[in-house]
XYZ file of C-alpha atoms in Angstrom:
695
model
C 12.421 9.053 5.741
C 11.039 7.821 2.463
C 10.230 4.161 1.944
C 10.046 3.175 -1.714
C 8.880 -0.355 -2.519
C 10.273 -0.071 -6.063
C 13.724 0.796 -4.720
C 13.608 -2.066 -2.200
C 12.651 -4.448 -5.017
C 15.398 -3.191 -7.310
C 12.972 -2.040 -9.999
C 14.964 1.106 -10.728
C 17.918 -0.980 -11.943
C 16.165 -4.035 -13.385
C 13.322 -4.192 -15.894
C 13.006 -7.971 -16.286
C 9.956 -7.960 -14.046
C 7.831 -6.363 -16.801
C 8.435 -9.225 -19.221
C 7.720 -11.704 -16.422
C 4.453 -9.993 -15.495
C 3.428 -9.746 -19.146
C 3.924 -13.507 -19.508
C 0.991 -14.028 -17.139
C -1.515 -12.821 -19.733
C -2.795 -9.820 -17.758
C -4.408 -6.908 -19.594
C -3.848 -3.956 -17.230
C -1.055 -3.069 -14.843
C -1.023 -0.592 -11.937
C 2.292 1.186 -12.362
C 3.671 4.004 -10.160
C 5.370 7.061 -11.590
C 5.982 8.371 -8.104
C 6.061 12.107 -7.573
C 8.712 12.008 -4.823
C 10.984 9.809 -6.936
C 10.845 11.986 -10.067
C 10.663 15.502 -8.586
C 12.669 15.617 -5.387
C 13.335 19.345 -5.593
C 10.748 22.035 -6.248
C 10.775 23.362 -9.822
C 13.535 20.953 -10.883
C 13.797 19.640 -14.426
C 12.246 16.183 -14.301
C 14.031 13.213 -15.855
C 11.361 10.762 -17.035
C 13.782 8.419 -18.819
C 13.307 5.526 -16.380
C 9.508 5.814 -16.435
C 9.538 6.162 -20.223
C 11.534 2.957 -20.652
C 9.208 1.041 -18.317
C 5.971 2.392 -19.784
C 7.037 1.821 -23.374
C 7.910 -1.762 -22.492
C 4.506 -2.208 -20.879
C 2.872 -0.663 -23.944
C 4.765 -2.986 -26.310
C 3.305 -5.946 -24.459
C -0.193 -4.627 -25.179
C -0.858 -3.990 -21.485
C -2.842 -0.951 -20.359
C -0.909 0.921 -17.610
C -2.850 2.551 -14.776
C -0.426 5.212 -13.581
C -0.229 6.137 -9.902
C 1.428 9.389 -8.760
C 1.194 9.233 -4.937
C 0.878 5.960 -3.067
C 0.489 6.217 0.726
C 2.771 9.192 1.002
C 3.110 12.942 1.305
C 4.890 13.488 -1.991
C 8.343 15.122 -2.106
C 9.926 16.758 0.934
C 8.982 20.251 -0.267
C 5.302 19.585 0.411
C 3.127 17.469 2.726
C -0.463 16.335 3.107
C -1.311 19.076 5.608
C 0.106 21.902 3.468
C -2.256 23.971 1.363
C 0.050 23.792 -1.652
C -0.124 19.979 -1.828
C -2.993 19.828 -4.329
C -1.655 22.520 -6.676
C 1.869 21.090 -6.596
C 0.569 17.585 -7.328
C -1.524 18.868 -10.228
C 1.583 20.546 -11.664
C 3.425 17.226 -11.545
C 0.430 15.391 -13.043
C 0.443 17.805 -15.989
C 4.126 17.069 -16.636
C 3.455 13.315 -16.587
C 0.577 13.724 -19.051
C 2.735 15.889 -21.337
C 5.407 13.205 -21.375
C 2.934 10.353 -21.905
C -0.147 11.761 -23.671
C -1.198 8.237 -24.710
C -1.797 7.051 -21.132
C -5.509 6.713 -20.469
C -5.883 5.582 -16.851
C -4.643 7.402 -13.749
C -4.748 7.046 -9.974
C -3.292 10.392 -8.819
C -3.581 9.441 -5.123
C -3.997 5.910 -3.822
C -6.411 5.367 -0.900
C -6.662 9.010 0.266
C -9.011 8.184 3.161
C -6.739 5.430 4.457
C -3.648 7.615 4.122
C -5.378 10.503 5.913
C -6.405 8.194 8.774
C -2.897 6.806 9.223
C -1.210 10.218 8.840
C -3.719 12.560 10.492
C -5.793 10.476 12.906
C -3.484 7.705 14.169
C -0.129 9.471 13.797
C 1.563 6.438 12.246
C 2.779 8.169 9.062
C 4.170 11.598 8.285
C 3.210 14.240 9.301
C 2.085 12.276 12.386
C -1.023 14.144 13.547
C -3.751 12.766 15.799
C -6.922 14.804 15.550
C -10.053 15.055 13.436
C -9.164 18.364 11.789
C -5.750 17.109 10.671
C -7.342 13.930 9.324
C -10.019 15.780 7.374
C -7.594 18.435 6.130
C -5.258 15.775 4.756
C -8.163 13.912 3.163
C -9.471 17.054 1.446
C -6.011 18.117 0.269
C -5.491 14.714 -1.348
C -8.934 14.743 -2.976
C -8.427 18.281 -4.213
C -5.133 17.011 -5.623
C -7.061 14.282 -7.449
C -9.541 16.786 -8.899
C -6.904 19.301 -10.016
C -4.645 16.551 -11.357
C -7.408 15.064 -13.495
C -8.314 18.517 -14.784
C -4.680 19.103 -15.749
C -4.302 15.650 -17.308
C -7.534 16.004 -19.310
C -6.321 19.257 -20.803
C -3.587 17.141 -22.401
C -5.627 13.984 -22.954
C -9.409 14.529 -22.840
C -9.936 10.742 -22.825
C -8.062 10.287 -19.538
C -9.953 8.284 -16.919
C -9.799 8.270 -13.129
C -9.391 4.948 -11.318
C -9.886 5.991 -7.703
C -8.771 3.393 -5.159
C -9.866 3.082 -1.538
C -10.080 0.396 1.140
C -13.435 -1.409 1.014
C -13.854 -1.267 4.775
C -16.733 -2.156 7.032
C -17.070 -1.980 10.818
C -18.969 -4.294 13.187
C -19.434 -3.790 16.927
C -21.081 -4.669 20.201
C -24.491 -3.009 20.834
C -22.924 -0.345 23.084
C -20.638 0.857 20.309
C -23.253 0.850 17.556
C -23.012 4.651 17.304
C -19.255 4.478 16.602
C -19.781 1.639 14.135
C -22.422 3.627 12.240
C -20.173 6.694 12.144
C -17.246 4.730 10.703
C -19.481 2.988 8.189
C -20.596 6.384 6.908
C -17.015 7.686 6.960
C -15.742 4.805 4.784
C -17.504 6.280 1.730
C -16.088 9.806 2.077
C -13.576 9.537 -0.777
C -16.238 8.672 -3.330
C -18.997 10.827 -1.820
C -16.733 13.877 -2.025
C -15.406 13.208 -5.532
C -18.940 12.592 -6.808
C -20.050 15.972 -5.408
C -22.418 14.310 -2.925
C -21.060 16.025 0.198
C -23.515 18.840 0.981
C -25.311 20.157 4.050
C -27.652 17.128 3.980
C -24.791 14.637 4.145
C -24.662 12.827 7.530
C -21.002 13.857 8.024
C -21.373 17.528 7.039
C -21.834 18.703 10.623
C -18.978 16.507 11.851
C -16.631 18.070 9.320
C -17.768 21.624 10.016
C -17.456 21.050 13.783
C -13.907 19.761 13.267
C -12.971 23.119 11.732
C -13.358 22.509 8.004
C -14.686 25.621 6.277
C -17.798 25.665 4.127
C -15.697 26.933 1.210
C -13.354 23.926 1.396
C -16.320 21.570 1.180
C -18.132 23.513 -1.513
C -15.098 23.257 -3.802
C -16.032 19.636 -4.508
C -19.646 20.477 -5.273
C -18.373 23.005 -7.802
C -15.712 20.608 -9.201
C -17.214 17.105 -9.166
C -14.807 14.433 -10.394
C -16.590 11.073 -10.197
C -14.290 8.109 -10.812
C -14.553 6.362 -14.144
C -13.748 3.212 -12.203
C -14.234 2.774 -8.458
C -11.139 0.877 -7.337
C -11.817 -1.117 -4.164
C -9.068 -2.733 -2.106
C -10.103 -5.635 0.119
C -8.007 -7.403 2.735
C -8.746 -9.859 5.505
C -8.224 -6.865 7.847
C -10.591 -4.518 5.999
C -13.554 -5.448 8.180
C -13.172 -4.416 11.839
C -14.891 -5.196 15.136
C -15.240 -2.758 18.067
C -15.646 -4.161 21.595
C -15.677 -2.277 24.892
C -14.553 -5.441 26.717
C -10.913 -4.547 26.294
C -9.574 -7.150 28.702
C -10.406 -9.825 26.124
C -7.936 -8.377 23.618
C -4.220 -7.528 23.407
C -3.255 -4.049 24.609
C -2.123 -2.910 21.153
C -5.751 -3.147 19.953
C -7.008 -0.687 22.594
C -8.173 2.795 21.653
C -11.127 5.083 22.094
C -13.173 8.029 20.908
C -13.257 10.252 23.990
C -16.541 8.744 25.150
C -15.720 5.056 25.315
C -12.546 2.999 25.396
C -12.606 -0.139 23.264
C -10.617 -2.708 21.324
C -10.468 -2.449 17.530
C -9.706 -5.870 16.015
C -10.134 -7.698 12.730
C -13.767 -8.787 12.467
C -12.654 -12.196 11.225
C -11.230 -12.888 14.707
C -14.581 -12.343 16.422
C -17.560 -12.678 14.135
C -18.720 -13.400 10.601
C -17.550 -10.974 7.905
C -19.880 -9.323 5.426
C -17.612 -10.622 2.677
C -16.472 -9.197 -0.618
C -19.545 -10.181 -2.645
C -21.993 -8.238 -0.465
C -19.606 -5.310 -0.052
C -19.272 -5.018 -3.821
C -23.062 -4.952 -3.977
C -23.153 -2.128 -1.423
C -20.677 -0.057 -3.459
C -22.568 -0.708 -6.690
C -25.933 0.209 -5.162
C -24.478 3.433 -3.762
C -22.696 4.768 -6.869
C -23.734 2.717 -9.925
C -20.227 3.258 -11.316
C -17.956 0.602 -12.862
C -15.907 -1.175 -10.194
C -12.545 -2.959 -10.081
C -11.002 -4.872 -7.216
C -7.637 -3.135 -7.180
C -5.871 -4.927 -4.278
C -6.645 -8.350 -2.839
C -3.346 -9.491 -1.305
C -3.012 -11.783 1.714
C 0.214 -11.847 3.737
C 0.211 -15.507 4.662
C 1.541 -18.903 3.710
C 1.431 -19.889 0.071
C -1.569 -22.206 0.186
C -3.585 -19.540 2.032
C -2.596 -16.947 -0.574
C -3.909 -19.327 -3.237
C -7.128 -19.923 -1.312
C -7.652 -16.181 -0.794
C -7.227 -15.259 -4.458
C -9.388 -18.200 -5.572
C -12.160 -17.138 -3.196
C -11.957 -13.479 -4.258
C -12.148 -14.547 -7.913
C -15.201 -16.746 -7.296
C -16.929 -14.036 -5.236
C -16.169 -11.435 -7.919
C -17.771 -13.614 -10.573
C -20.771 -14.096 -8.293
C -21.039 -10.311 -7.852
C -21.147 -9.930 -11.642
C -24.011 -12.404 -11.728
C -25.694 -10.220 -9.076
C -25.579 -7.311 -11.537
C -22.434 -5.493 -10.354
C -20.496 -3.892 -13.214
C -17.152 -5.350 -12.131
C -14.290 -4.815 -14.571
C -11.276 -6.532 -13.011
C -9.591 -8.315 -10.153
C -6.053 -7.110 -9.430
C -3.486 -9.633 -8.186
C -1.873 -7.115 -5.880
C 0.945 -7.145 -5.319
C 2.957 -8.664 -8.142
C 6.381 -8.232 -6.560
C 5.428 -8.587 -2.902
C 5.988 -5.916 -0.282
C 8.471 -4.833 2.372
C 7.659 -3.954 6.007
C 3.872 -3.928 5.613
C 3.599 -6.261 8.610
C 4.259 -3.116 10.691
C 2.403 -0.715 8.357
C 5.806 0.740 7.429
C 6.411 1.909 11.005
C 9.516 -0.288 11.400
C 12.302 -1.023 8.941
C 13.068 -4.661 9.705
C 13.515 -5.882 6.160
C 10.371 -7.990 6.464
C 9.316 -9.192 3.041
C 6.094 -10.894 2.017
C 6.062 -12.503 -1.446
C 3.350 -11.751 -3.964
C 2.753 -13.299 -7.362
C 6.534 -13.230 -7.668
C 9.134 -13.655 -4.946
C 11.508 -10.759 -5.563
C 14.037 -11.038 -2.746
C 17.658 -10.120 -3.444
C 16.535 -8.682 -6.800
C 15.859 -12.234 -8.010
C 12.533 -12.860 -9.752
C 10.894 -16.194 -8.989
C 7.363 -17.220 -9.890
C 5.341 -18.482 -6.955
C 2.328 -20.757 -7.261
C 0.259 -17.557 -7.457
C 1.849 -16.819 -10.837
C 0.537 -20.088 -12.223
C -2.905 -19.285 -10.812
C -2.941 -15.752 -12.245
C -1.820 -17.049 -15.633
C -4.669 -19.585 -15.642
C -7.334 -17.089 -14.564
C -6.129 -14.347 -16.914
C -6.271 -16.691 -19.890
C -9.726 -18.055 -19.094
C -8.623 -21.364 -17.635
C -9.233 -22.951 -14.265
C -6.453 -23.471 -11.741
C -6.343 -26.560 -9.602
C -4.218 -27.552 -6.635
C -5.016 -30.204 -4.005
C -4.781 -27.628 -1.216
C -7.541 -25.504 -2.796
C -10.057 -28.176 -1.781
C -9.760 -26.866 1.776
C -11.174 -23.442 2.733
C -8.870 -20.742 4.102
C -8.218 -20.248 7.808
C -10.699 -17.357 7.880
C -13.559 -19.860 7.542
C -12.583 -22.059 10.497
C -12.872 -21.771 14.254
C -9.109 -21.404 14.541
C -9.557 -17.827 13.259
C -11.441 -16.886 16.430
C -9.675 -15.489 19.449
C -9.722 -17.869 22.427
C -10.849 -20.847 20.338
C -8.799 -24.057 20.094
C -6.777 -24.487 16.933
C -7.552 -27.235 14.462
C -6.502 -30.702 15.645
C -4.593 -33.374 13.790
C -7.613 -35.678 14.095
C -9.831 -33.087 12.397
C -7.331 -32.708 9.582
C -7.292 -36.440 9.010
C -11.053 -36.343 8.394
C -10.620 -33.901 5.510
C -10.917 -35.547 2.090
C -8.109 -33.498 0.514
C -5.087 -35.626 -0.558
C -2.574 -35.342 2.284
C 1.056 -34.325 2.427
C 2.971 -37.525 3.264
C 5.664 -36.817 5.869
C 8.259 -39.579 6.097
C 9.523 -39.348 9.665
C 7.337 -38.893 12.684
C 9.226 -38.304 15.905
C 12.302 -36.338 14.846
C 12.760 -32.588 14.937
C 11.766 -32.048 11.322
C 8.924 -34.559 11.138
C 7.211 -33.282 14.282
C 7.723 -29.656 13.169
C 6.156 -30.369 9.770
C 3.164 -32.006 11.486
C 2.711 -29.074 13.866
C 2.950 -26.444 11.134
C 0.704 -28.379 8.742
C -1.949 -28.341 11.472
C -1.556 -24.589 11.805
C -1.669 -24.071 8.043
C -4.549 -26.506 7.541
C -2.532 -28.693 5.224
C -3.847 -32.244 5.610
C -0.940 -34.565 6.329
C 0.017 -38.091 7.343
C 3.214 -38.939 9.220
C 4.916 -42.269 8.659
C 7.411 -43.684 11.166
C 9.998 -46.415 10.693
C 7.589 -48.705 12.525
C 4.938 -47.985 9.892
C 7.238 -48.662 6.942
C 10.771 -49.861 6.292
C 12.384 -46.842 4.636
C 14.835 -49.136 2.829
C 12.107 -51.351 1.373
C 10.696 -50.003 -1.877
C 7.642 -52.269 -1.610
C 6.861 -50.890 1.855
C 7.254 -47.349 0.568
C 5.078 -48.134 -2.458
C 2.385 -49.526 -0.155
C 2.334 -46.307 1.879
C 2.064 -44.118 -1.232
C -0.738 -46.245 -2.656
C -2.548 -46.187 0.686
C -2.534 -42.410 1.199
C -2.278 -41.143 -2.398
C -0.479 -37.946 -1.296
C -0.134 -34.819 -3.390
C 3.534 -34.581 -2.289
C 6.093 -36.405 -0.106
C 8.495 -34.823 2.383
C 11.449 -36.827 3.627
C 11.976 -35.661 7.208
C 13.985 -38.728 8.231
C 17.716 -38.586 8.757
C 20.730 -39.983 10.564
C 21.854 -36.946 12.562
C 24.524 -38.274 14.953
C 27.560 -36.764 13.264
C 30.212 -38.344 15.478
C 28.613 -41.800 15.704
C 28.466 -41.868 11.914
C 32.264 -42.212 11.821
C 31.942 -45.754 13.198
C 28.471 -46.508 11.776
C 28.869 -45.378 8.186
C 26.675 -48.097 6.667
C 23.603 -47.114 8.684
C 24.311 -43.425 8.059
C 24.493 -43.934 4.282
C 21.399 -46.175 4.299
C 19.302 -43.516 6.064
C 20.743 -40.383 4.460
C 21.321 -41.621 0.901
C 19.681 -44.922 -0.002
C 16.269 -44.361 1.642
C 15.756 -40.844 0.184
C 16.725 -42.076 -3.291
C 14.105 -44.846 -3.064
C 11.472 -42.281 -2.047
C 12.545 -40.008 -4.899
C 12.350 -42.832 -7.450
C 8.829 -43.816 -6.302
C 7.659 -40.179 -6.369
C 8.899 -39.865 -9.936
C 7.034 -43.054 -10.848
C 3.835 -41.651 -9.298
C 4.429 -38.113 -10.702
C 4.206 -36.413 -7.313
C 6.555 -33.756 -5.881
C 9.307 -34.880 -3.499
C 11.318 -32.826 -0.994
C 14.295 -33.921 1.077
C 16.876 -32.221 3.310
C 20.651 -31.951 3.214
C 23.255 -30.153 5.318
C 25.906 -27.451 5.458
C 28.364 -30.258 6.299
C 28.658 -31.143 2.608
C 31.204 -28.273 2.487
C 34.796 -28.224 3.757
C 34.787 -24.708 5.231
C 37.684 -23.366 3.160
C 35.539 -20.602 1.698
C 35.415 -17.184 3.355
C 32.058 -16.103 1.931
C 28.685 -17.802 2.452
C 28.172 -21.000 0.498
C 25.551 -20.823 -2.256
C 23.769 -23.593 -4.125
C 26.289 -23.759 -6.977
C 29.368 -24.275 -4.789
C 31.103 -27.644 -5.078
C 30.761 -30.134 -2.236
C 33.824 -31.354 -0.331
C 32.547 -33.033 2.856
C 35.002 -33.651 5.690
C 33.193 -36.428 7.563
C 31.026 -39.490 7.040
C 27.817 -37.631 7.817
C 28.595 -34.940 5.232
C 29.559 -37.575 2.677
C 26.268 -39.397 3.251
C 24.327 -36.183 2.646
C 26.321 -35.402 -0.497
C 25.695 -38.930 -1.793
C 22.014 -38.574 -0.910
C 21.800 -35.404 -3.007
C 23.464 -37.181 -5.953
C 21.206 -40.227 -5.775
C 18.025 -38.169 -5.340
C 18.800 -36.012 -8.368
C 19.684 -39.089 -10.393
C 16.427 -40.809 -9.425
C 14.194 -37.728 -9.774
C 15.653 -34.591 -11.407
C 12.546 -32.591 -10.408
C 13.064 -33.297 -6.686
C 13.479 -30.388 -4.250
C 16.528 -30.598 -1.965
C 16.902 -28.155 0.944
C 20.330 -27.618 2.484
C 20.154 -26.168 5.958
C 22.284 -25.683 9.056
C 22.374 -25.714 12.875
C 18.728 -26.285 13.792
C 17.183 -24.625 16.792
C 13.487 -24.603 17.512
C 10.896 -23.944 20.191
C 9.393 -27.426 20.430
C 12.098 -30.078 20.735
C 14.768 -30.632 23.384
C 17.551 -31.914 21.169
C 19.110 -28.752 19.831
C 22.029 -26.541 20.819
C 19.888 -23.756 22.302
C 17.863 -26.046 24.579
C 20.777 -28.234 25.692
C 22.830 -25.140 26.517
C 20.080 -23.659 28.702
C 19.498 -27.006 30.394
C 23.185 -27.287 31.295
C 23.546 -23.704 32.520
C 20.396 -23.936 34.649
C 21.777 -27.059 36.320
C 25.233 -25.540 36.717
C 26.767 -28.241 34.535
C 29.705 -27.617 32.205
C 28.863 -27.011 28.556
C 31.577 -27.142 25.921
C 31.461 -24.708 22.987
C 33.907 -24.712 20.099
C 35.691 -21.466 19.268
C 36.609 -20.215 15.845
C 33.730 -21.818 13.915
C 30.949 -19.902 12.164
C 27.517 -21.136 11.066
C 24.175 -19.751 9.932
C 21.661 -21.103 12.498
C 18.220 -22.085 11.259
C 15.004 -21.537 13.195
C 12.945 -24.650 12.518
C 9.518 -22.923 12.090
C 11.031 -20.580 9.473
C 12.655 -23.522 7.701
C 9.458 -25.582 7.572
C 7.247 -22.704 6.421
C 9.659 -21.652 3.663
C 10.144 -25.270 2.559
C 6.397 -25.788 2.281
C 6.070 -22.608 0.207
C 8.773 -23.826 -2.183
C 7.073 -27.217 -2.437
C 3.708 -25.599 -3.264
C 5.481 -23.348 -5.795
C 6.666 -26.561 -7.535
C 10.312 -25.583 -7.210
C 13.033 -28.144 -7.783
C 16.775 -28.533 -7.424
C 18.972 -27.481 -4.520
C 18.047 -24.556 -2.271
C 19.845 -23.112 0.751
C 17.582 -22.169 3.669
C 18.981 -20.752 6.898
C 18.299 -17.588 8.805
C 20.010 -14.562 7.312
C 23.354 -13.786 8.924
C 26.245 -15.702 10.458
C 27.482 -16.206 13.999
C 30.140 -18.180 15.831
C 29.086 -20.979 18.149
C 30.591 -18.972 21.041
C 28.531 -15.875 20.224
C 25.469 -18.064 19.711
C 25.981 -19.521 23.203
C 26.460 -16.082 24.743
C 23.304 -14.761 23.042
C 21.235 -17.668 24.367
C 22.637 -17.350 27.883
C 22.164 -13.565 27.995
C 18.585 -13.638 26.720
C 17.697 -16.493 29.076
C 19.391 -14.575 31.943
C 21.521 -17.593 32.822
C 25.023 -17.515 34.369
C 27.843 -18.262 31.932
C 30.387 -19.512 34.448
C 30.062 -23.136 33.321
C 30.544 -22.314 29.628
C 33.781 -23.922 28.481
C 35.232 -22.391 25.306
C 37.566 -24.825 23.549
C 39.422 -25.037 20.238
C 38.219 -27.694 17.814
C 41.096 -30.060 18.562
C 40.045 -30.219 22.229
C 36.385 -30.971 21.531
C 35.302 -34.592 22.177
C 34.521 -35.133 18.497
C 35.283 -38.085 16.261
C 34.195 -36.243 13.120
C 35.968 -33.239 11.627
C 33.815 -30.107 11.152
C 34.283 -27.229 8.721
C 35.536 -24.012 10.291
C 33.095 -21.976 8.184
C 29.788 -23.390 6.914
C 27.581 -20.330 6.517
C 24.799 -20.813 3.954
C 23.148 -18.256 1.703
C 20.736 -18.694 -1.179
C 21.794 -17.509 -4.601
C 18.194 -17.958 -5.755
C 16.680 -14.989 -3.948
C 15.229 -16.924 -1.011
C 15.812 -15.487 2.454
C 14.612 -16.439 5.897
C 14.291 -13.677 8.532
C 17.513 -12.435 10.096
C 18.977 -14.594 12.851
C 18.342 -12.133 15.703
C 14.686 -11.827 14.712
C 14.425 -15.625 14.800
C 16.061 -15.672 18.232
C 13.517 -13.138 19.519
C 10.695 -15.414 18.376
C 12.382 -18.486 19.807
C 12.253 -17.043 23.316
C 8.663 -15.940 22.797
C 7.487 -19.278 21.400
C 9.615 -21.914 23.109
C 7.923 -24.567 25.199
C 9.245 -24.678 28.757
């Protein structure tokens, strides 16, 4: 079936993203007028009204569109990459686009034809799912012929039209044994441009390979007779673009194993094993080979926000260095503006996985991430600064290497970058923040109640002056819901007074502040998920303390970030529902579970990672973060027991009035964000919990 990123992002029903992108100060915009979206049936009358509205809006902003027609696909259902009519049919569509928009100057008829041919014809991952050299080469040549014929058709309408031909800027490294395979792949990586430039002849090192695979001389000679060199060589570079081949397969996960008929080997990201060539040198290689203008047309990193910032900053600096080296580099593309769906599986699974880009576009909401601020600064000739940019990305550190120890907390403390100050050391949240900051290479300091009195503003001031953090996270909290009924003063001190003091001091020092609230600020009388704008009506002392904490924090520091969340469970601590349930069932002890109550459980690693991203994005106000979906406590218990393969005979299902509780709970406290922020679905989080949990 078709997968359309524009449809998943809601771009066919919402055009606000164009104004938002234009506000960043960019000068050119890769924009798809997809063949399969506009011409689903052969010979049908094409309705270009949607594309016309988008392109005119782009044009009004003074932005140059670079129009793509096929992006990692086979076109409409009436054709396919392996069919001989693909190129002619595509050229017919290209002509219609040019007739509709004769003012458009830049085109990418087919994005990454070599990559698409590999995934569709060699690896069988994409339609039409072939796995042999002839299929791969046939699909490559059909796409490139489509590029040639499309540009010929477009230039009959607009002689000034220019080709921006994109391809992955790959490079392969290997062990000595596999040098022959490495050399072959490093010659193969240039095929798109060699063929379009008319450089593929009988003297080309891959001529014999292609002829032996069953490609006719006439098919190859077409490109010598119809050269179509790109006006701009568009190079896409990812952390995965450089590969490493190793015959020692037992060192690597099974999914990396493959072969060439002569040897079996692992194919992994070079960054995990050895030093990369890097974008600066690779740009030099492309320039030396073709002497054509170059643009970096994709440079996205699917990672945490600070690593996305570090990646783009490094690419920008390396691009400027390449220009100083003499490379005619025209642009760096902040791909992708609106993020992407399901690329973590190369579109082989539809799990709703979303990775934000310059904007976070979940639930059709449009939210600027920290990348937007960076792009705006770079596009307008300014520098962009953030404390976390002082540290290099994970791809420069030993933690990138397979079988190497991860970075330690002690090593992070030696880094001179201003730290993240985590108030709360031993609790679930504080320890999770520390663990994830280590993984994300975010320097941090944890402060316990022994280090500072959280109710003493002078103590808190001393800590801030000592560490000079770039932001403060309040991970402290009074969490004993039932004990709070008879200990309300302590509960309010910890959950309301202390956070408001931290917020006030952060405002005084002009540093971001983040604190956490709860689903128990609601009364449960709603039958749809609670969103950020719903009124609070807490039923118990704990909920009232959290509601008061929110009020005092916002009063002290309107720019504070407050995260409401629900029903923690995580892989590292022993004080959560999932762990206590398993502990009881393993021992054969009774475990009471309330019936008739629904929640939205929250996987702690997802919560911490998303919270850190929001903090780096400089968001403020109230946000709801819990894993997508709802479940009753009874079903939650049954899921845990079934996945852990534990007997359920000691589970005791009881109505709320028979539970040994002092505090009243809401019957329904499911959370959902109305701001377009989603954590992975609950069942996905549960899968990872059982994979990651510490015994």
